[in-house]
mmCIF file of N, CA, C and O in Angstrom:
data_model
loop_
_atom_site.group_PDB
_atom_site.id
_atom_site.type_symbol
_atom_site.label_atom_id
_atom_site.label_comp_id
_atom_site.label_asym_id
_atom_site.label_seq_id
_atom_site.Cartn_x
_atom_site.Cartn_y
_atom_site.Cartn_z
ATOM 1 N N UNK A 89 0.847 -1.185 0.000
ATOM 2 C CA UNK A 89 0.000 0.000 0.000
ATOM 3 C C UNK A 89 0.886 1.240 0.000
ATOM 4 O O UNK A 89 1.817 1.353 0.780
ATOM 5 N N UNK A 90 0.582 2.181 -0.869
ATOM 6 C CA UNK A 90 1.417 3.380 -0.963
ATOM 7 C C UNK A 90 0.955 4.454 0.014
ATOM 8 O O UNK A 90 -0.199 4.485 0.436
ATOM 9 N N UNK A 91 1.863 5.333 0.348
ATOM 10 C CA UNK A 91 1.589 6.438 1.259
ATOM 11 C C UNK A 91 0.888 7.549 0.481
ATOM 12 O O UNK A 91 1.452 8.107 -0.455
ATOM 13 N N UNK A 92 -0.348 7.864 0.849
ATOM 14 C CA UNK A 92 -1.090 8.926 0.181
ATOM 15 C C UNK A 92 -1.199 10.169 1.047
ATOM 16 O O UNK A 92 -2.087 10.992 0.849
ATOM 17 N N UNK A 93 -0.266 10.308 1.974
ATOM 18 C CA UNK A 93 -0.223 11.509 2.797
ATOM 19 C C UNK A 93 0.069 12.698 1.892
ATOM 20 O O UNK A 93 1.035 12.681 1.126
ATOM 21 N N UNK A 94 -0.759 13.757 1.955
ATOM 22 C CA UNK A 94 -0.514 14.921 1.092
ATOM 23 C C UNK A 94 0.831 15.580 1.373
ATOM 24 O O UNK A 94 1.324 15.572 2.491
ATOM 25 N N UNK A 95 1.400 16.151 0.341
ATOM 26 C CA UNK A 95 2.663 16.885 0.433
ATOM 27 C C UNK A 95 2.344 18.354 0.232
ATOM 28 O O UNK A 95 1.655 18.725 -0.722
ATOM 29 N N UNK A 96 2.853 19.205 1.136
ATOM 30 C CA UNK A 96 2.602 20.640 1.020
ATOM 31 C C UNK A 96 3.503 21.245 -0.047
ATOM 32 O O UNK A 96 4.725 21.097 -0.002
ATOM 33 N N UNK A 97 2.896 21.886 -1.015
ATOM 34 C CA UNK A 97 3.613 22.525 -2.115
ATOM 35 C C UNK A 97 3.989 23.943 -1.693
ATOM 36 O O UNK A 97 3.113 24.765 -1.426
ATOM 37 N N UNK A 98 5.287 24.223 -1.613
ATOM 38 C CA UNK A 98 5.760 25.527 -1.167
ATOM 39 C C UNK A 98 6.358 26.308 -2.332
ATOM 40 O O UNK A 98 6.799 25.729 -3.326
ATOM 41 N N UNK A 99 6.376 27.598 -2.190
ATOM 42 C CA UNK A 99 6.880 28.500 -3.223
ATOM 43 C C UNK A 99 8.321 28.190 -3.610
ATOM 44 O O UNK A 99 8.656 28.146 -4.794
ATOM 45 N N UNK A 100 9.180 27.979 -2.636
ATOM 46 C CA UNK A 100 10.601 27.743 -2.922
ATOM 47 C C UNK A 100 10.780 26.529 -3.820
ATOM 48 O O UNK A 100 11.625 26.532 -4.729
ATOM 49 N N UNK A 101 9.994 25.493 -3.594
ATOM 50 C CA UNK A 101 10.084 24.292 -4.423
ATOM 51 C C UNK A 101 9.685 24.598 -5.862
ATOM 52 O O UNK A 101 10.377 24.208 -6.804
ATOM 53 N N UNK A 102 8.587 25.301 -6.058
ATOM 54 C CA UNK A 102 8.116 25.624 -7.416
ATOM 55 C C UNK A 102 9.161 26.443 -8.152
ATOM 56 O O UNK A 102 9.484 26.156 -9.308
ATOM 57 N N UNK A 103 9.708 27.456 -7.511
ATOM 58 C CA UNK A 103 10.704 28.292 -8.178
ATOM 59 C C UNK A 103 11.988 27.520 -8.474
ATOM 60 O O UNK A 103 12.595 27.701 -9.521
ATOM 61 N N UNK A 104 12.398 26.654 -7.557
ATOM 62 C CA UNK A 104 13.588 25.830 -7.811
ATOM 63 C C UNK A 104 13.330 24.877 -8.968
ATOM 64 O O UNK A 104 14.226 24.614 -9.775
ATOM 65 N N UNK A 105 12.118 24.384 -9.090
ATOM 66 C CA UNK A 105 11.774 23.458 -10.150
ATOM 67 C C UNK A 105 11.816 24.109 -11.530
ATOM 68 O O UNK A 105 12.310 23.530 -12.488
ATOM 69 N N UNK A 106 11.345 25.336 -11.635
ATOM 70 C CA UNK A 106 11.277 25.970 -12.955
ATOM 71 C C UNK A 106 12.500 26.805 -13.307
ATOM 72 O O UNK A 106 12.715 27.094 -14.475
ATOM 73 N N UNK A 107 13.300 27.170 -12.321
ATOM 74 C CA UNK A 107 14.472 28.011 -12.581
ATOM 75 C C UNK A 107 15.723 27.136 -12.658
ATOM 76 O O UNK A 107 16.255 26.693 -11.644
ATOM 77 N N UNK A 108 16.201 26.895 -13.865
ATOM 78 C CA UNK A 108 17.357 26.013 -14.048
ATOM 79 C C UNK A 108 18.633 26.555 -13.395
ATOM 80 O O UNK A 108 19.572 25.800 -13.176
ATOM 81 N N UNK A 109 18.671 27.831 -13.067
ATOM 82 C CA UNK A 109 19.853 28.415 -12.416
ATOM 83 C C UNK A 109 19.759 28.412 -10.898
ATOM 84 O O UNK A 109 20.704 28.788 -10.216
ATOM 85 N N UNK A 110 18.636 27.972 -10.361
ATOM 86 C CA UNK A 110 18.460 27.907 -8.908
ATOM 87 C C UNK A 110 19.383 26.829 -8.340
ATOM 88 O O UNK A 110 19.519 25.752 -8.911
ATOM 89 N N UNK A 111 20.007 27.109 -7.206
ATOM 90 C CA UNK A 111 20.936 26.146 -6.607
ATOM 91 C C UNK A 111 20.246 24.841 -6.208
ATOM 92 O O UNK A 111 20.893 23.801 -6.073
ATOM 93 N N UNK A 112 18.925 24.847 -6.032
ATOM 94 C CA UNK A 112 18.178 23.661 -5.629
ATOM 95 C C UNK A 112 17.430 23.011 -6.803
ATOM 96 O O UNK A 112 16.625 22.100 -6.592
ATOM 97 N N UNK A 113 17.687 23.448 -8.013
ATOM 98 C CA UNK A 113 16.959 22.937 -9.176
ATOM 99 C C UNK A 113 17.074 21.420 -9.326
ATOM 100 O O UNK A 113 16.072 20.720 -9.488
ATOM 101 N N UNK A 114 18.268 20.893 -9.278
ATOM 102 C CA UNK A 114 18.465 19.446 -9.458
ATOM 103 C C UNK A 114 17.741 18.656 -8.373
ATOM 104 O O UNK A 114 17.097 17.638 -8.657
ATOM 105 N N UNK A 115 17.827 19.119 -7.142
ATOM 106 C CA UNK A 115 17.147 18.433 -6.036
ATOM 107 C C UNK A 115 15.635 18.515 -6.196
ATOM 108 O O UNK A 115 14.926 17.543 -5.928
ATOM 109 N N UNK A 116 15.137 19.660 -6.657
ATOM 110 C CA UNK A 116 13.696 19.814 -6.868
ATOM 111 C C UNK A 116 13.202 18.869 -7.961
ATOM 112 O O UNK A 116 12.139 18.260 -7.835
ATOM 113 N N UNK A 117 13.972 18.734 -9.046
ATOM 114 C CA UNK A 117 13.601 17.795 -10.117
ATOM 115 C C UNK A 117 13.592 16.359 -9.604
ATOM 116 O O UNK A 117 12.687 15.589 -9.911
ATOM 117 N N UNK A 118 14.594 16.015 -8.820
ATOM 118 C CA UNK A 118 14.666 14.669 -8.250
ATOM 119 C C UNK A 118 13.450 14.395 -7.358
ATOM 120 O O UNK A 118 12.816 13.342 -7.462
ATOM 121 N N UNK A 119 13.124 15.351 -6.509
ATOM 122 C CA UNK A 119 11.957 15.214 -5.638
ATOM 123 C C UNK A 119 10.678 15.137 -6.470
ATOM 124 O O UNK A 119 9.776 14.358 -6.162
ATOM 125 N N UNK A 120 10.607 15.933 -7.526
ATOM 126 C CA UNK A 120 9.434 15.908 -8.394
ATOM 127 C C UNK A 120 9.202 14.549 -9.009
ATOM 128 O O UNK A 120 8.062 14.062 -9.046
ATOM 129 N N UNK A 121 10.256 13.923 -9.479
ATOM 130 C CA UNK A 121 10.132 12.581 -10.056
ATOM 131 C C UNK A 121 9.685 11.575 -8.993
ATOM 132 O O UNK A 121 8.849 10.711 -9.269
ATOM 133 N N UNK A 122 10.216 11.714 -7.793
ATOM 134 C CA UNK A 122 9.831 10.812 -6.702
ATOM 135 C C UNK A 122 8.356 10.989 -6.348
ATOM 136 O O UNK A 122 7.619 10.003 -6.206
ATOM 137 N N UNK A 123 7.923 12.229 -6.221
ATOM 138 C CA UNK A 123 6.523 12.485 -5.881
ATOM 139 C C UNK A 123 5.590 11.988 -6.983
ATOM 140 O O UNK A 123 4.536 11.420 -6.706
ATOM 141 N N UNK A 124 5.988 12.200 -8.220
ATOM 142 C CA UNK A 124 5.164 11.738 -9.338
ATOM 143 C C UNK A 124 5.052 10.216 -9.331
ATOM 144 O O UNK A 124 3.969 9.663 -9.548
ATOM 145 N N UNK A 125 6.138 9.544 -9.063
ATOM 146 C CA UNK A 125 6.146 8.081 -9.055
ATOM 147 C C UNK A 125 5.276 7.505 -7.944
ATOM 148 O O UNK A 125 4.698 6.429 -8.092
ATOM 149 N N UNK A 126 5.164 8.225 -6.832
ATOM 150 C CA UNK A 126 4.373 7.731 -5.700
ATOM 151 C C UNK A 126 2.935 8.226 -5.736
ATOM 152 O O UNK A 126 2.121 7.795 -4.924
ATOM 153 N N UNK A 127 2.614 9.137 -6.643
ATOM 154 C CA UNK A 127 1.252 9.679 -6.801
ATOM 155 C C UNK A 127 0.706 10.323 -5.530
ATOM 156 O O UNK A 127 -0.492 10.299 -5.278
ATOM 157 N N UNK A 128 1.597 10.891 -4.738
ATOM 158 C CA UNK A 128 1.126 11.574 -3.528
ATOM 159 C C UNK A 128 0.442 12.874 -3.905
ATOM 160 O O UNK A 128 0.931 13.614 -4.759
ATOM 161 N N UNK A 129 -0.686 13.173 -3.277
ATOM 162 C CA UNK A 129 -1.405 14.411 -3.612
ATOM 163 C C UNK A 129 -0.653 15.637 -3.101
ATOM 164 O O UNK A 129 0.027 15.590 -2.078
ATOM 165 N N UNK A 130 -0.784 16.735 -3.834
ATOM 166 C CA UNK A 130 -0.180 18.001 -3.439
ATOM 167 C C UNK A 130 -1.261 18.917 -2.883
ATOM 168 O O UNK A 130 -2.362 18.984 -3.429
ATOM 169 N N UNK A 131 -0.928 19.615 -1.820
ATOM 170 C CA UNK A 131 -1.815 20.636 -1.261
ATOM 171 C C UNK A 131 -0.991 21.890 -1.049
ATOM 172 O O UNK A 131 0.234 21.833 -0.925
ATOM 173 N N UNK A 132 -1.660 23.008 -1.028
ATOM 174 C CA UNK A 132 -0.968 24.276 -0.792
ATOM 175 C C UNK A 132 -1.952 25.260 -0.196
ATOM 176 O O UNK A 132 -3.083 24.903 0.135
ATOM 177 N N UNK A 133 -1.536 26.500 -0.062
ATOM 178 C CA UNK A 133 -2.409 27.524 0.507
ATOM 179 C C UNK A 133 -2.594 28.652 -0.502
ATOM 180 O O UNK A 133 -1.840 28.770 -1.471
ATOM 181 N N UNK A 134 -3.578 29.464 -0.247
ATOM 182 C CA UNK A 134 -3.800 30.627 -1.100
ATOM 183 C C UNK A 134 -2.593 31.562 -1.059
ATOM 184 O O UNK A 134 -2.249 32.181 -2.063
ATOM 185 N N UNK A 135 -1.965 31.675 0.094
ATOM 186 C CA UNK A 135 -0.794 32.534 0.229
ATOM 187 C C UNK A 135 0.335 32.054 -0.691
ATOM 188 O O UNK A 135 0.979 32.857 -1.368
ATOM 189 N N UNK A 136 0.580 30.748 -0.716
ATOM 190 C CA UNK A 136 1.621 30.195 -1.581
ATOM 191 C C UNK A 136 1.277 30.442 -3.049
ATOM 192 O O UNK A 136 2.136 30.831 -3.832
ATOM 193 N N UNK A 137 0.030 30.244 -3.429
ATOM 194 C CA UNK A 137 -0.371 30.499 -4.812
ATOM 195 C C UNK A 137 -0.159 31.964 -5.191
ATOM 196 O O UNK A 137 0.270 32.270 -6.299
ATOM 197 N N UNK A 138 -0.447 32.853 -4.246
ATOM 198 C CA UNK A 138 -0.221 34.285 -4.495
ATOM 199 C C UNK A 138 1.269 34.581 -4.658
ATOM 200 O O UNK A 138 1.669 35.362 -5.522
ATOM 201 N N UNK A 139 2.106 33.944 -3.828
ATOM 202 C CA UNK A 139 3.553 34.122 -3.958
ATOM 203 C C UNK A 139 4.059 33.619 -5.309
ATOM 204 O O UNK A 139 4.898 34.257 -5.944
ATOM 205 N N UNK A 140 3.560 32.467 -5.736
ATOM 206 C CA UNK A 140 3.970 31.910 -7.020
ATOM 207 C C UNK A 140 3.548 32.836 -8.151
ATOM 208 O O UNK A 140 4.346 33.146 -9.040
ATOM 209 N N UNK A 141 2.307 33.300 -8.114
ATOM 210 C CA UNK A 141 1.821 34.209 -9.150
ATOM 211 C C UNK A 141 2.637 35.490 -9.179
ATOM 212 O O UNK A 141 3.006 35.991 -10.250
ATOM 213 N N UNK A 142 2.964 36.018 -8.004
ATOM 214 C CA UNK A 142 3.762 37.240 -7.931
ATOM 215 C C UNK A 142 5.159 37.015 -8.502
ATOM 216 O O UNK A 142 5.662 37.813 -9.283
ATOM 217 N N UNK A 143 5.761 35.895 -8.145
ATOM 218 C CA UNK A 143 7.103 35.589 -8.648
ATOM 219 C C UNK A 143 7.115 35.358 -10.149
ATOM 220 O O UNK A 143 8.051 35.768 -10.841
ATOM 221 N N UNK A 144 6.077 34.711 -10.662
ATOM 222 C CA UNK A 144 6.015 34.456 -12.105
ATOM 223 C C UNK A 144 5.691 35.713 -12.896
ATOM 224 O O UNK A 144 5.940 35.764 -14.091
ATOM 225 N N UNK A 145 5.155 36.719 -12.228
ATOM 226 C CA UNK A 145 4.868 37.966 -12.933
ATOM 227 C C UNK A 145 6.111 38.831 -13.089
ATOM 228 O O UNK A 145 6.135 39.774 -13.864
ATOM 229 N N UNK A 146 7.178 38.490 -12.348
ATOM 230 C CA UNK A 146 8.440 39.214 -12.476
ATOM 231 C C UNK A 146 9.025 38.962 -13.867
ATOM 232 O O UNK A 146 8.900 37.870 -14.413
ATOM 233 N N UNK A 147 9.648 39.933 -14.427
ATOM 234 C CA UNK A 147 10.176 39.837 -15.785
ATOM 235 C C UNK A 147 11.083 38.626 -15.971
ATOM 236 O O UNK A 147 10.992 37.935 -16.975
ATOM 237 N N UNK A 148 11.930 38.318 -14.999
ATOM 238 C CA UNK A 148 12.892 37.236 -15.180
ATOM 239 C C UNK A 148 12.241 35.864 -15.288
ATOM 240 O O UNK A 148 12.872 34.912 -15.715
ATOM 241 N N UNK A 149 10.967 35.717 -14.867
ATOM 242 C CA UNK A 149 10.309 34.422 -14.923
ATOM 243 C C UNK A 149 9.284 34.300 -16.050
ATOM 244 O O UNK A 149 8.730 33.237 -16.239
ATOM 245 N N UNK A 150 9.036 35.374 -16.759
ATOM 246 C CA UNK A 150 8.026 35.286 -17.812
ATOM 247 C C UNK A 150 8.432 34.275 -18.848
ATOM 248 O O UNK A 150 9.463 33.638 -18.729
ATOM 249 N N UNK A 151 7.727 34.122 -19.878
ATOM 250 C CA UNK A 151 7.823 33.090 -20.914
ATOM 251 C C UNK A 151 9.105 32.265 -20.922
ATOM 252 O O UNK A 151 9.045 31.058 -21.050
ATOM 253 N N UNK A 152 10.242 32.876 -20.780
ATOM 254 C CA UNK A 152 11.497 32.140 -20.896
ATOM 255 C C UNK A 152 11.660 31.058 -19.839
ATOM 256 O O UNK A 152 12.326 30.070 -20.072
ATOM 257 N N UNK A 153 11.067 31.217 -18.678
ATOM 258 C CA UNK A 153 11.226 30.229 -17.609
ATOM 259 C C UNK A 153 9.991 29.353 -17.461
ATOM 260 O O UNK A 153 10.025 28.177 -17.767
ATOM 261 N N UNK A 154 8.913 29.933 -16.972
ATOM 262 C CA UNK A 154 7.735 29.139 -16.613
ATOM 263 C C UNK A 154 7.083 28.470 -17.811
ATOM 264 O O UNK A 154 6.833 27.274 -17.790
ATOM 265 N N UNK A 155 6.822 29.217 -18.849
ATOM 266 C CA UNK A 155 6.152 28.639 -20.012
ATOM 267 C C UNK A 155 7.052 27.609 -20.671
ATOM 268 O O UNK A 155 6.607 26.535 -21.054
ATOM 269 N N UNK A 156 8.323 27.906 -20.764
ATOM 270 C CA UNK A 156 9.265 26.941 -21.332
ATOM 271 C C UNK A 156 9.315 25.663 -20.527
ATOM 272 O O UNK A 156 9.325 24.572 -21.074
ATOM 273 N N UNK A 157 9.299 25.776 -19.201
ATOM 274 C CA UNK A 157 9.362 24.582 -18.368
ATOM 275 C C UNK A 157 8.083 23.765 -18.497
ATOM 276 O O UNK A 157 8.121 22.564 -18.689
ATOM 277 N N UNK A 158 6.941 24.420 -18.390
ATOM 278 C CA UNK A 158 5.682 23.694 -18.407
ATOM 279 C C UNK A 158 5.301 23.174 -19.789
ATOM 280 O O UNK A 158 4.313 22.494 -19.941
ATOM 281 N N UNK A 159 6.101 23.463 -20.802
ATOM 282 C CA UNK A 159 5.821 22.900 -22.117
ATOM 283 C C UNK A 159 6.448 21.515 -22.276
ATOM 284 O O UNK A 159 6.102 20.775 -23.173
ATOM 285 N N UNK A 160 7.367 21.143 -21.394
ATOM 286 C CA UNK A 160 7.977 19.811 -21.420
ATOM 287 C C UNK A 160 7.027 18.813 -20.766
ATOM 288 O O UNK A 160 6.162 19.183 -19.978
ATOM 289 N N UNK A 161 7.208 17.545 -21.068
ATOM 290 C CA UNK A 161 6.298 16.513 -20.557
ATOM 291 C C UNK A 161 6.222 16.509 -19.026
ATOM 292 O O UNK A 161 5.154 16.540 -18.455
ATOM 293 N N UNK A 162 7.380 16.480 -18.362
ATOM 294 C CA UNK A 162 7.379 16.462 -16.900
ATOM 295 C C UNK A 162 6.785 17.743 -16.356
ATOM 296 O O UNK A 162 6.017 17.724 -15.398
ATOM 297 N N UNK A 163 7.129 18.857 -16.979
ATOM 298 C CA UNK A 163 6.580 20.132 -16.546
ATOM 299 C C UNK A 163 5.084 20.179 -16.703
ATOM 300 O O UNK A 163 4.375 20.715 -15.856
ATOM 301 N N UNK A 164 4.578 19.612 -17.782
ATOM 302 C CA UNK A 164 3.133 19.583 -17.998
ATOM 303 C C UNK A 164 2.455 18.776 -16.909
ATOM 304 O O UNK A 164 1.379 19.134 -16.424
ATOM 305 N N UNK A 165 3.088 17.692 -16.480
ATOM 306 C CA UNK A 165 2.525 16.886 -15.402
ATOM 307 C C UNK A 165 2.471 17.688 -14.108
ATOM 308 O O UNK A 165 1.494 17.644 -13.373
ATOM 309 N N UNK A 166 3.533 18.453 -13.833
ATOM 310 C CA UNK A 166 3.548 19.248 -12.609
ATOM 311 C C UNK A 166 2.643 20.452 -12.718
ATOM 312 O O UNK A 166 2.081 20.897 -11.728
ATOM 313 N N UNK A 167 2.480 20.971 -13.934
ATOM 314 C CA UNK A 167 1.509 22.045 -14.130
ATOM 315 C C UNK A 167 0.122 21.546 -13.787
ATOM 316 O O UNK A 167 -0.666 22.226 -13.133
ATOM 317 N N UNK A 168 -0.177 20.334 -14.197
ATOM 318 C CA UNK A 168 -1.460 19.711 -13.883
ATOM 319 C C UNK A 168 -1.597 19.490 -12.385
ATOM 320 O O UNK A 168 -2.655 19.720 -11.808
ATOM 321 N N UNK A 169 -0.517 19.050 -11.747
ATOM 322 C CA UNK A 169 -0.546 18.836 -10.293
ATOM 323 C C UNK A 169 -0.755 20.153 -9.555
ATOM 324 O O UNK A 169 -1.491 20.212 -8.574
ATOM 325 N N UNK A 170 -0.127 21.222 -10.039
ATOM 326 C CA UNK A 170 -0.301 22.534 -9.426
ATOM 327 C C UNK A 170 -1.741 22.988 -9.578
ATOM 328 O O UNK A 170 -2.341 23.504 -8.639
ATOM 329 N N UNK A 171 -2.312 22.774 -10.760
ATOM 330 C CA UNK A 171 -3.709 23.124 -10.985
ATOM 331 C C UNK A 171 -4.603 22.320 -10.038
ATOM 332 O O UNK A 171 -5.529 22.862 -9.449
ATOM 333 N N UNK A 172 -4.311 21.052 -9.865
ATOM 334 C CA UNK A 172 -5.088 20.209 -8.942
ATOM 335 C C UNK A 172 -4.987 20.750 -7.521
ATOM 336 O O UNK A 172 -5.968 20.763 -6.789
ATOM 337 N N UNK A 173 -3.800 21.185 -7.131
ATOM 338 C CA UNK A 173 -3.619 21.755 -5.791
ATOM 339 C C UNK A 173 -4.459 23.008 -5.630
ATOM 340 O O UNK A 173 -5.041 23.249 -4.578
ATOM 341 N N UNK A 174 -4.554 23.810 -6.683
ATOM 342 C CA UNK A 174 -5.384 25.022 -6.652
ATOM 343 C C UNK A 174 -6.848 24.640 -6.472
ATOM 344 O O UNK A 174 -7.575 25.259 -5.716
ATOM 345 N N UNK A 175 -7.283 23.622 -7.178
ATOM 346 C CA UNK A 175 -8.677 23.197 -7.107
ATOM 347 C C UNK A 175 -9.026 22.658 -5.731
ATOM 348 O O UNK A 175 -10.140 22.840 -5.263
ATOM 349 N N UNK A 176 -8.057 22.012 -5.060
ATOM 350 C CA UNK A 176 -8.295 21.520 -3.711
ATOM 351 C C UNK A 176 -8.655 22.686 -2.807
ATOM 352 O O UNK A 176 -9.540 22.602 -1.966
ATOM 353 N N UNK A 177 -7.998 23.810 -2.995
ATOM 354 C CA UNK A 177 -8.270 24.986 -2.164
ATOM 355 C C UNK A 177 -9.638 25.583 -2.471
ATOM 356 O O UNK A 177 -10.296 26.119 -1.588
ATOM 357 N N UNK A 178 -10.063 25.503 -3.715
ATOM 358 C CA UNK A 178 -11.326 26.113 -4.107
ATOM 359 C C UNK A 178 -12.538 25.316 -3.659
ATOM 360 O O UNK A 178 -13.605 25.869 -3.433
ATOM 361 N N UNK A 179 -12.375 24.027 -3.565
ATOM 362 C CA UNK A 179 -13.524 23.178 -3.241
ATOM 363 C C UNK A 179 -13.301 22.499 -1.959
ATOM 364 O O UNK A 179 -13.419 22.065 -1.136
#
């Protein structure tokens, strides 16, 4: 039986995942693959979503970072997971 304990999605993890120059990028990708393989649900807060939106609105993260990352297969999966985390908060 697998562990379905939710994992809290934090801003630092999201930014490390999409920013290839972040010192924690490799570790974030490794963790992302592990979480995906175990199908653990992601949860977050409205505050974290606001932080992510604010950070992605900064010039350095526009199209070149976030959109480029989420266009890859793994990124698309995490984009979907992030959307699911948002929906958990709404409902």
